[in-house]
Amino acid sequence: MNNIGYLRILNGEKQGETVSIRDGLVVGRDARCDIYIPDSTISRKHCTFKVKGTDVEIIDLDSRNGTKVNGQFINTAILKHGDRIGVGETILAYEGAISKRKIPRRLLIYLSVVIIVALGSYLLINFNKKNEKERLLNDALRQGKEEYQKGNYDEALNQYRIALKLLPDNEVIQKNIEKIENKKTIKIQLERAQRFFEEAKFDQVEQEINNILAKDPENKDALALSDQITKNKEIQTKISSVEVLKSQNDFDGAIVILKQLYTQTNDLTVKQNLITTIIAKGYYLEGKGQNTKALDAFQEVLTFDPINSEAKSEIEKIQSEISEKPHPKPKQKPKPKTEPETTSVKPIPTITLTEEQKKQAEDLFWEGYAAEKDRKDMVKAKELYQKVLKIAPDPNFEYYQKAKKRLEGLK
């Protein structure tokens, strides 16, 4: 349809049909007419239409029954929107272009107000929606950050996912979600590693730590737990040596190792092991009738555990036994004998060992002991024991005597 208007047939065989108006359009009973109406009351060429600018003029073509506009016969007339055109018994309605229709002033004002109000409401709603969206986004990001800092990773993830829905495809939010998911996984692995550590399942602990460090090489908790495992393994190795020494009644050697361990680790389990070993030494000495040395051992227990009831009980018992023993009569000094003159013999010079020599000899002895007992490497053990004798050649030195004794046992 053009911008001039159109004609609508309101009755007859062609009721409801519409035809666009153009300059020179003809209505009639002749099939060659632009609007052909098979009505015997209509002339072959009944009327025509002329387009004059934006106006449409209807012209009667000397029809037999005439042409009417709104019930009035006309020769020519300028049509207005809504006019009814009568050609014979057929009625046509003229529908002018929208630009030509006259809208009542009140209606125009009303429609203008409605449009303004609707537009204002639309803008206000969109403005409020935008502000509400920004508020929800900022709240989600703020809460997500707070929960992350508290270590509440599940709630932090929920908040960041809400933010991502409000701002889809945002790379910063997506990276934060990935970061938090990684932290959550590491937290679960750390908890599992700690549980394995408490159960002494050290292989599983190391596996979990390796998985954590693959994601976060500088994770302080994982590194600390790794150091703890290394120290624990060292402790277990030395504790094994202690148990071997105790089985051989070498309580002094066991106590030396345990004291070193306790000084290094301050571990309460090591401390308890040390106390029970000193108590075992006391009972061993007491059984051999060496009550004074046994008393010293039980008194040493109290330096580590001042309220140890077992040590206190043994101390009272030994002190009571010592006080009840009769004092031996003093021996008379034998008369000096006249000895024949002998050739003077030069005294053996005293060997003074440095602390470094003593420490090195001690370390070599225990290394040799480990080679002998743990690794069953007797050749290596002999070699290390012989080094002790060379480094600290003082027959009165404790580890010289122990190394010599071990060598004699390996022959």
Tab-separated table of N, CA and C in Angstrom, residues 9 11 86 126 139 210 215 262 269 291 322 354 362 410:
chain	number	residue	atom	x	y	z
A	9	ILE	N	-13.828	-2.642	-0.129
A	9	ILE	CA	-15.189	-2.995	-0.577
A	9	ILE	C	-15.945	-3.545	0.618
A	11	ASN	N	-19.397	-4.487	0.707
A	11	ASN	CA	-20.499	-5.435	0.488
A	11	ASN	C	-20.336	-6.083	-0.887
A	86	GLY	N	-20.596	5.391	-2.920
A	86	GLY	CA	-21.623	4.508	-3.458
A	86	GLY	C	-21.538	4.435	-4.966
A	126	ASN	N	14.674	0.895	33.980
A	126	ASN	CA	15.998	0.450	33.533
A	126	ASN	C	17.110	1.017	34.410
A	139	ASP	N	28.032	-6.353	46.149
A	139	ASP	CA	27.833	-7.132	47.375
A	139	ASP	C	28.439	-8.529	47.227
A	210	ASN	N	53.363	-33.875	47.668
A	210	ASN	CA	53.838	-33.697	46.289
A	210	ASN	C	52.739	-33.138	45.392
A	215	LYS	N	50.911	-27.865	42.598
A	215	LYS	CA	50.000	-26.740	42.335
A	215	LYS	C	50.532	-25.446	42.924
A	262	TYR	N	65.990	-35.157	72.059
A	262	TYR	CA	65.075	-34.278	72.804
A	262	TYR	C	65.529	-32.822	72.716
A	269	THR	N	57.167	-37.218	73.038
A	269	THR	CA	57.293	-38.680	72.933
A	269	THR	C	58.737	-39.108	73.181
A	291	ASN	N	73.686	-49.942	93.838
A	291	ASN	CA	72.616	-49.060	94.322
A	291	ASN	C	72.950	-47.571	94.183
A	322	ILE	N	70.386	-48.307	101.806
A	322	ILE	CA	71.751	-47.842	102.063
A	322	ILE	C	71.935	-47.488	103.532
A	354	THR	N	90.852	-33.219	72.368
A	354	THR	CA	90.080	-31.976	72.196
A	354	THR	C	88.602	-32.337	72.076
A	362	GLU	N	82.715	-39.785	68.607
A	362	GLU	CA	81.357	-40.203	68.990
A	362	GLU	C	80.493	-40.418	67.741
A	410	LEU	N	83.599	-58.347	66.778
A	410	LEU	CA	83.477	-58.625	65.347
A	410	LEU	C	84.578	-59.549	64.833
